[in-house]
Coordinates of C-alpha atoms in Angstrom, one line a residue:
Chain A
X100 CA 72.1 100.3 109.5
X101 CA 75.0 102.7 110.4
X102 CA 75.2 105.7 111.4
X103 CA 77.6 106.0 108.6
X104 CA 75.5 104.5 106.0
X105 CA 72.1 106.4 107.1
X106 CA 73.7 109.9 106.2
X107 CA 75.3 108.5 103.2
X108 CA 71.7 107.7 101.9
X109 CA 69.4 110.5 103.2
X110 CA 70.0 113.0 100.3
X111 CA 68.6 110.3 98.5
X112 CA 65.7 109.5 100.8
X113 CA 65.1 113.8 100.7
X114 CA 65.4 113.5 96.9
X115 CA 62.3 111.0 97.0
X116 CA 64.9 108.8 95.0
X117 CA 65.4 105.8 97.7
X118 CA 63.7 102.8 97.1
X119 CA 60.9 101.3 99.2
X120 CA 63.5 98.6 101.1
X121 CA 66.1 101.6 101.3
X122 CA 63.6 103.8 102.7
X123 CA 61.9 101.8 105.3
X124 CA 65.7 100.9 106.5
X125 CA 66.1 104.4 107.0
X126 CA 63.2 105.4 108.8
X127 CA 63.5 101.9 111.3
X128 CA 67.3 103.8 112.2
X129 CA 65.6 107.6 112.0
X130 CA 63.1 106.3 114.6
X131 CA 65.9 105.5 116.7
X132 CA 68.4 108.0 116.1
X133 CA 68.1 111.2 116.9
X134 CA 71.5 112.5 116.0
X135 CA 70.9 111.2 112.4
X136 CA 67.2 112.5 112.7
X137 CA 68.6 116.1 113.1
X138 CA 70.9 115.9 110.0
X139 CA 67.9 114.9 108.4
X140 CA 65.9 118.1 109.4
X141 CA 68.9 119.8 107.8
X142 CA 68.9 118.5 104.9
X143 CA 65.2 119.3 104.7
X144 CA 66.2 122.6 105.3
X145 CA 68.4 122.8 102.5
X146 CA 66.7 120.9 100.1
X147 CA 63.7 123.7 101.0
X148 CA 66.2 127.1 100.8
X149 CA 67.4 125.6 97.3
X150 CA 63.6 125.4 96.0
X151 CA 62.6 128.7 97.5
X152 CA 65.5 130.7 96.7
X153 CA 64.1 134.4 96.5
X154 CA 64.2 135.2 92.4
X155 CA 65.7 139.2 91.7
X156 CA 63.4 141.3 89.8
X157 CA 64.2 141.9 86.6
X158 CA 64.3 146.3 85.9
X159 CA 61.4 146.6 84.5
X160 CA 61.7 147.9 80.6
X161 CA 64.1 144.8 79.9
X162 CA 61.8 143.7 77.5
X163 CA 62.0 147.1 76.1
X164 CA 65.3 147.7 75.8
X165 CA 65.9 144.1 74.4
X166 CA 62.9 144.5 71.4
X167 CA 64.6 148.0 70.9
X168 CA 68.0 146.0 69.6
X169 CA 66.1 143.3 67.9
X170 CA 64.4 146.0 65.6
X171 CA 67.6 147.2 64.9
X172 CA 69.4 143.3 63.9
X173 CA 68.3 141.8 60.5
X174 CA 65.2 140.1 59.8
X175 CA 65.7 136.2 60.5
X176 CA 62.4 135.4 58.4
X177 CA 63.2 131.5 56.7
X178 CA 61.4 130.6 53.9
X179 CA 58.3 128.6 54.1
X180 CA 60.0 125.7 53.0
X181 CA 63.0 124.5 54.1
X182 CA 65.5 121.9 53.0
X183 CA 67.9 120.5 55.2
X184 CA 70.6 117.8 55.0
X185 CA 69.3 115.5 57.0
X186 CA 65.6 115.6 55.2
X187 CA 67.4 115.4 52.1
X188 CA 69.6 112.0 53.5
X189 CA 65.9 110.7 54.2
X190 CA 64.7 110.9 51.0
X191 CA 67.5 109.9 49.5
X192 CA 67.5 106.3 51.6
X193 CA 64.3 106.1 50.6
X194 CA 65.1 106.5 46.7
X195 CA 68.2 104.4 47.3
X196 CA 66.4 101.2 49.1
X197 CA 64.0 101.4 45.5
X198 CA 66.7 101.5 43.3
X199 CA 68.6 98.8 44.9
X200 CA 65.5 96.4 44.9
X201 CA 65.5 97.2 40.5
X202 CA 69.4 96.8 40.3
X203 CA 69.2 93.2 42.4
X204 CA 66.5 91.7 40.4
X205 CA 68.5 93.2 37.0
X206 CA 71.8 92.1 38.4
X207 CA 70.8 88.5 38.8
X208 CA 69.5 88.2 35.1
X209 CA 72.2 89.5 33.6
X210 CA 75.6 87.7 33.1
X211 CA 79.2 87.7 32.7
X212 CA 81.0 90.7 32.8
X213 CA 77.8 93.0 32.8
X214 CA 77.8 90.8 36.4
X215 CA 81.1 93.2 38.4
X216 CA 79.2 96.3 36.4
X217 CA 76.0 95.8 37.9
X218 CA 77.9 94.4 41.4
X219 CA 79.6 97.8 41.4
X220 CA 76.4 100.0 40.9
X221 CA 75.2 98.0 43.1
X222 CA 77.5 98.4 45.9
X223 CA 77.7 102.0 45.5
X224 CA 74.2 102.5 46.3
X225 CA 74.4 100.1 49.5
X226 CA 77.0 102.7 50.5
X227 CA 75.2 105.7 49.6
X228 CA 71.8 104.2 51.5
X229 CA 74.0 103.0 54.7
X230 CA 75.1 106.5 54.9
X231 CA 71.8 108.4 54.6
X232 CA 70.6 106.1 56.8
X233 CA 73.5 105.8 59.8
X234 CA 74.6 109.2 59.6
X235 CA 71.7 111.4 59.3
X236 CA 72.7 114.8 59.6
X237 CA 72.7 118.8 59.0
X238 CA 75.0 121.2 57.7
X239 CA 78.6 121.5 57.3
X240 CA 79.4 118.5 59.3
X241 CA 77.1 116.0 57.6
X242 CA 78.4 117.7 54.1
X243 CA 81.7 116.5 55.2
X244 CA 80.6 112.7 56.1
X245 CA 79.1 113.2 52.8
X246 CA 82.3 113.7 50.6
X247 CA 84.8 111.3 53.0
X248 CA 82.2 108.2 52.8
X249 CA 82.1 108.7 48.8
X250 CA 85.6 108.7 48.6
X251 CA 85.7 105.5 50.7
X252 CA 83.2 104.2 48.2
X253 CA 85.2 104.9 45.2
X254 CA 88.2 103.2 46.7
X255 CA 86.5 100.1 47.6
X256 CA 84.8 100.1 43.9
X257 CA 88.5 100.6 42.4
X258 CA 90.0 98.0 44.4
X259 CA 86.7 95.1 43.4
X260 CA 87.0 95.9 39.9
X261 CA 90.8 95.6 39.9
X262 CA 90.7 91.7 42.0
X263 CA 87.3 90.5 40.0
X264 CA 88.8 91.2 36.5
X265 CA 91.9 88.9 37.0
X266 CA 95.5 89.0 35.3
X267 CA 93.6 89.0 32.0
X268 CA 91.3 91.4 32.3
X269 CA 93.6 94.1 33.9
X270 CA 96.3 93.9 30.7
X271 CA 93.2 94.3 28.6
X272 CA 92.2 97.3 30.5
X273 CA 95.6 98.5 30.2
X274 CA 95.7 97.6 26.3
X275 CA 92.3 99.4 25.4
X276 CA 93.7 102.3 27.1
Chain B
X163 CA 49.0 131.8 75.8
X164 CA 50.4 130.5 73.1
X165 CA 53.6 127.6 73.8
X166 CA 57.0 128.2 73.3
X167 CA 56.9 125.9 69.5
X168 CA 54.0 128.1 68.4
X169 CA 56.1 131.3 69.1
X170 CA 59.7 129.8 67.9
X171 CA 57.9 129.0 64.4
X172 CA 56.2 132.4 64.3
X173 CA 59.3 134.4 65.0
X174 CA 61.6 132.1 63.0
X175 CA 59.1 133.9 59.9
X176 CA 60.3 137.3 61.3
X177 CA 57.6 137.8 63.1
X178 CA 58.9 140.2 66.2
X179 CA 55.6 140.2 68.2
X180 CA 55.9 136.4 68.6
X181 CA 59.6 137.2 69.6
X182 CA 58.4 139.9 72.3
X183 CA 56.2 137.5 73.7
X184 CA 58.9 134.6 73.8
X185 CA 61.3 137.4 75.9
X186 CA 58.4 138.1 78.4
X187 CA 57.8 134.8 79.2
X188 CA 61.2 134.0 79.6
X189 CA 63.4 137.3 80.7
X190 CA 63.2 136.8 84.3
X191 CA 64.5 133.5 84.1
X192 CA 67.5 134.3 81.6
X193 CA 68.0 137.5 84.0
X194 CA 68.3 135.4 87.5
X195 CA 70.7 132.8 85.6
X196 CA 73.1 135.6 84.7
X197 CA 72.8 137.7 87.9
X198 CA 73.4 134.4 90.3
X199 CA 76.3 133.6 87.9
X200 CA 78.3 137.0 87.5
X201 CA 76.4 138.5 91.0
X202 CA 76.0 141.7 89.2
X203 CA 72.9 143.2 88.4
X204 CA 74.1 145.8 85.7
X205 CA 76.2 143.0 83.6
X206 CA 73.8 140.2 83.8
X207 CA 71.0 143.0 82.3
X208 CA 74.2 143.4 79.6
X209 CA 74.5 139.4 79.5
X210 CA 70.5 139.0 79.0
X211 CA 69.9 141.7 76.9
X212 CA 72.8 140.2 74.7
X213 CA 71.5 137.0 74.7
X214 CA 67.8 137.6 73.5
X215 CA 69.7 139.2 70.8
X216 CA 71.8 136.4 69.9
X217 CA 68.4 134.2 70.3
X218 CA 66.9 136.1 67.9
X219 CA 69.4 136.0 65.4
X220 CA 70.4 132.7 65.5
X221 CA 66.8 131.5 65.2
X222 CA 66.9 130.5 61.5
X223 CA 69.1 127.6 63.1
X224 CA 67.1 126.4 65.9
X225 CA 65.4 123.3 65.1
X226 CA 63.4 122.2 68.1
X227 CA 65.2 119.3 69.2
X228 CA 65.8 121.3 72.3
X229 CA 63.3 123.3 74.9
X230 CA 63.9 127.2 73.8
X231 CA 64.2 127.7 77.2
X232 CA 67.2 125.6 77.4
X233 CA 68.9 126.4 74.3
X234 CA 68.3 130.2 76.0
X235 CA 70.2 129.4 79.1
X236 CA 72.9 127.6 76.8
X237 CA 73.4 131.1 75.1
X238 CA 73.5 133.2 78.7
X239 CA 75.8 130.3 79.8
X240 CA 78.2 131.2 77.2
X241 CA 77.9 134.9 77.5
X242 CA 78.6 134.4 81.0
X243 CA 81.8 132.7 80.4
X244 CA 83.4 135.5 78.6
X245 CA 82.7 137.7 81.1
X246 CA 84.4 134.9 83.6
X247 CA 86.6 133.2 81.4
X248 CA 88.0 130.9 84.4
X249 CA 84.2 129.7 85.3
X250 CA 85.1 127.4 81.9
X251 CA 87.4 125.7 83.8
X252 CA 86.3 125.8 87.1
X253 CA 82.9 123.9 85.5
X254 CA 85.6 120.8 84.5
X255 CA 87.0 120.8 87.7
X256 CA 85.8 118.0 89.8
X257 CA 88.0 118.6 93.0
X258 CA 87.1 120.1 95.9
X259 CA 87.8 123.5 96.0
X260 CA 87.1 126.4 98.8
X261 CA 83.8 126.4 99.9
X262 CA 82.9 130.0 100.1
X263 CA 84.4 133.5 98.3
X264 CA 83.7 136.3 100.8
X265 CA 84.6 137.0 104.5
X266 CA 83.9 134.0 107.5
X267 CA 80.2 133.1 108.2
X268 CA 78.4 136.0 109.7
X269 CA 77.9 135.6 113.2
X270 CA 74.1 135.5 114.6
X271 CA 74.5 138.9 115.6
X272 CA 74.9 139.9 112.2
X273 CA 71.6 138.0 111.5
X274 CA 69.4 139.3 114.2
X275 CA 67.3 140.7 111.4
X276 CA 67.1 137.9 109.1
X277 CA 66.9 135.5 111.6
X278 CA 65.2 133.1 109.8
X279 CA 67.6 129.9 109.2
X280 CA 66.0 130.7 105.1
X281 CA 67.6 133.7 104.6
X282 CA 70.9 132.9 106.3
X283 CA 70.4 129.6 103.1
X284 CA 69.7 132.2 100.7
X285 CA 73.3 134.4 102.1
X286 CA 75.0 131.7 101.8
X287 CA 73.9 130.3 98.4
X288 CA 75.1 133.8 97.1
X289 CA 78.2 132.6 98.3
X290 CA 79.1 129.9 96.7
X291 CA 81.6 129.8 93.7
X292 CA 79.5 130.1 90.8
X293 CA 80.0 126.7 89.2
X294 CA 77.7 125.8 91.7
X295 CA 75.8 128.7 91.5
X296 CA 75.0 127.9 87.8
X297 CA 74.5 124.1 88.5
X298 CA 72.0 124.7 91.3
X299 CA 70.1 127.7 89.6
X300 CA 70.0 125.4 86.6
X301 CA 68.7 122.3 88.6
X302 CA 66.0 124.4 90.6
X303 CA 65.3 127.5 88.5
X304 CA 63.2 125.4 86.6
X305 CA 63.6 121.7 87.5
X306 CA 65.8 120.8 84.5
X307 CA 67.1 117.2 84.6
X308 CA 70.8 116.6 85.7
X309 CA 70.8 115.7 82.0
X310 CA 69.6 118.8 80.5
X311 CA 71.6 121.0 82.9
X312 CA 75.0 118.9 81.5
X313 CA 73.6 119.8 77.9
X314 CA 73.2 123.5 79.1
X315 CA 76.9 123.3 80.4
X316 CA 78.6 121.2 77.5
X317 CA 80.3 119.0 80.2
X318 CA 79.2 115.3 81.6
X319 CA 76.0 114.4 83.6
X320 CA 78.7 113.3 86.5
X321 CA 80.1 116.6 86.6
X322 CA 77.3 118.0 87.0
X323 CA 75.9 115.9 89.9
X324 CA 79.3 116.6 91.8
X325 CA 79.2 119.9 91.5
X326 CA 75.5 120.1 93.1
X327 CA 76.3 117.1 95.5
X328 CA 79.6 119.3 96.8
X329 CA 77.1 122.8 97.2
X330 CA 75.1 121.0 98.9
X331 CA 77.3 119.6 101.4
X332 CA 78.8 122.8 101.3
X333 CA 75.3 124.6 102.5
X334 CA 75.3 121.6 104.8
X335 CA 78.2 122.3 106.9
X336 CA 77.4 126.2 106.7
X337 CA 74.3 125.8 108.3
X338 CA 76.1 123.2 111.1
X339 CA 78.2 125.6 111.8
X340 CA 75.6 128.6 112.1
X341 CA 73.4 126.1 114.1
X342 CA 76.2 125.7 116.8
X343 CA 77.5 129.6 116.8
X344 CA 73.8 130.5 117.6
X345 CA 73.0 127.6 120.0
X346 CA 76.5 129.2 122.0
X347 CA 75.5 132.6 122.0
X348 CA 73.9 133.8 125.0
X349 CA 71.0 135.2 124.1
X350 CA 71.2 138.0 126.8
X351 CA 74.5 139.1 124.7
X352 CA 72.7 139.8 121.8
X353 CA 70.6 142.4 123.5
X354 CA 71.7 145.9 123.5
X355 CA 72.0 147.2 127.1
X356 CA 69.4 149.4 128.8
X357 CA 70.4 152.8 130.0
X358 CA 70.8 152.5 134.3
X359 CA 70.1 148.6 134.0
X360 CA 73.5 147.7 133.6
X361 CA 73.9 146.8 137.1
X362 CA 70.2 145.2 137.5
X363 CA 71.8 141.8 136.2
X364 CA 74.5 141.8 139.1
X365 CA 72.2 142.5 141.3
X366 CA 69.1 140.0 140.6

């Protein structure tokens, strides 16, 4: 090895992060090299200043003086049960995979137009399920996902019922109306 | 003693003795963050005080997914940076800048009493800008992982390792350069002169 190389890879070799081949390369050109053996011993020196660099001593009522404002700041007691969004998405997969399973097997013994009903439903709920269980989340942020991926559901639902039902059955929807 | 979790959930019921606890165990460690950071010890009292505070209310919406201890220094972190609104930036920057704020390296004379090659370290670790100050207190106040110090930080895991690869090249070069100052000064300079030996030298 180089001279070069060697103090490219002795931070490394300090950090304990060189590999066996790496390191025994190194110490063959270390037992050689005295140049590269004294930046070695400095980096020891370092690395040994940055793990024993002398901690300040906190004043001594800090504790006191902090407990003294938390007294003074509202209570921050939660309630012994706590619902959050992403428990909630959880469950909700979990009631969504069930329902799905019932609408499939009721879906394929029904027939005709009751068919892009059930097809609908059904889709909705894949939707609802894929997000509970892809985008997981809490708060404000997750509420959001919420109300965007619903709206992406109800477009997708509007644009399968308008291509299933055919010429026909849109100018009867537009009749009944 | 009782761990961190058992303490968080206690004190996220209101209860302020499992709070006190949580600030002794930890209030040294949030204190020496924000004193190597802002380098003064009346403000980073301010800064710590300030952010056992914040801890305490903001409690309700600590989950666990991180260590208290880190989501602590994540608080002081950001207390710190209003106090030095350019640190923000300075953290982002990759590029070399100066090495040290401050006046040249003290000469050995300067040193006589600290003459350890340690302490003249622990100067010149005071020295640094204080991005690097935070990323090294952060890396060896309590062996966080490059990964967890990025998470304390809110910038990328590379950054991070830049910015405590460049102090310690940094410390590096210091110490070089202390190392040949002191191998160059003659020893007998550094001695204060004797009353009537002045001559003696000359002469022996």
């Amino acid at each position: 090895m180089r001279c070069l190389d060697v103090r490219m890879e002795l931070q490394a070799y300090v950090d304990g992060e060189s590999s066996l081949e790496q390191a025994g390369l190194l110490e063959q050109h270390l037992a050689a090299c005295e140049a590269c053996r004294e930046e070695l011993g400095r980096l020891q020196i370092v690395a040994a200043a940055l793990e024993s660099w002398p901690l300040v001593a906190e004043p001594a009522d800090l504790t006191a003086r902090v407990m003294a404002r938390v007294r003074l700041c509202p209570a921050v007691a939660l309630p012994r049960f706590r619902l959050h969004w992403d428990d909630l998405a959880i469950s909700a997969a979990g009631a969504m995979l069930f329902f799905t399973v019932m609408l499939t097997w009721r879906y394929l013994s029904t027939s005709g137009s009751a068919q892009l009903y059930w097809a609908q439903i059904y889709l909705w709920l894949e939707m609802l399920q894929l997000k509970a269980l892809l985008l997981g989340g809490s708060g404000a942020v997750a509420a959001a996902q919420w109300l965007i991926w619903l709206m992406l559901a109800a477009l997708v639902t509007l644009a399968m019922g308008y291509f299933a039902a055919g010429e026909q059955g849109r100018s009867e929807f537009v009749s009944s109306q | 003693m009782d761990s961190d979790a058992d303490l968080v959930a206690r004190a996220q019921q209101g209860d302020e003795a499992a709070f006190e606890q949580l600030v002794c165990k930890h209030q040294k460690y949030a204190f020496n963050l924000a004193y190597r950071v802002l380098g003064d010890y009346a403000e980073a009292e301010d800064v710590t005080q300030e952010a056992f505070v914040r801890a305490w209310r903001g409690l309700s919406g600590f989950r666990g997914q991180a260590q208290f201890t880190t989501w602590l220094y994540r608080i002081v972190h950001n207390l710190c940076l209003n106090r030095i609104p350019r640190l923000r930036r300075e953290l982002l920057r990759t590029e070399p800048q100066e090495a040290v704020v401050g006046d040249s390296i003290p000469s050995p004379l300067d040193l006589l009493e600290a003459q350890e090659r340690g302490a003249f370290l622990h100067a010149e670790l005071n020295r640094l800008p204080a991005k690097y100050r935070l990323a090294l207190t952060l890396r060896y106040l309590q062996d966080l992982s490059y990964e967890e110090v990025a998470g304390v930080l809110n910038v990328p895991m590379g950054t991070v390792k830049t910015h405590i690869h460049r102090a310690r090249q940094i410390l590096m070069e210091r110490f070089r350069q202390w190392e040949e100052s002191a191998a160059g000064a003659d020893p007998v300079d550094l001695l204060p002169p004797v009353h009537g030996e002045e001559n003696n030298y000359a002469l022996s």
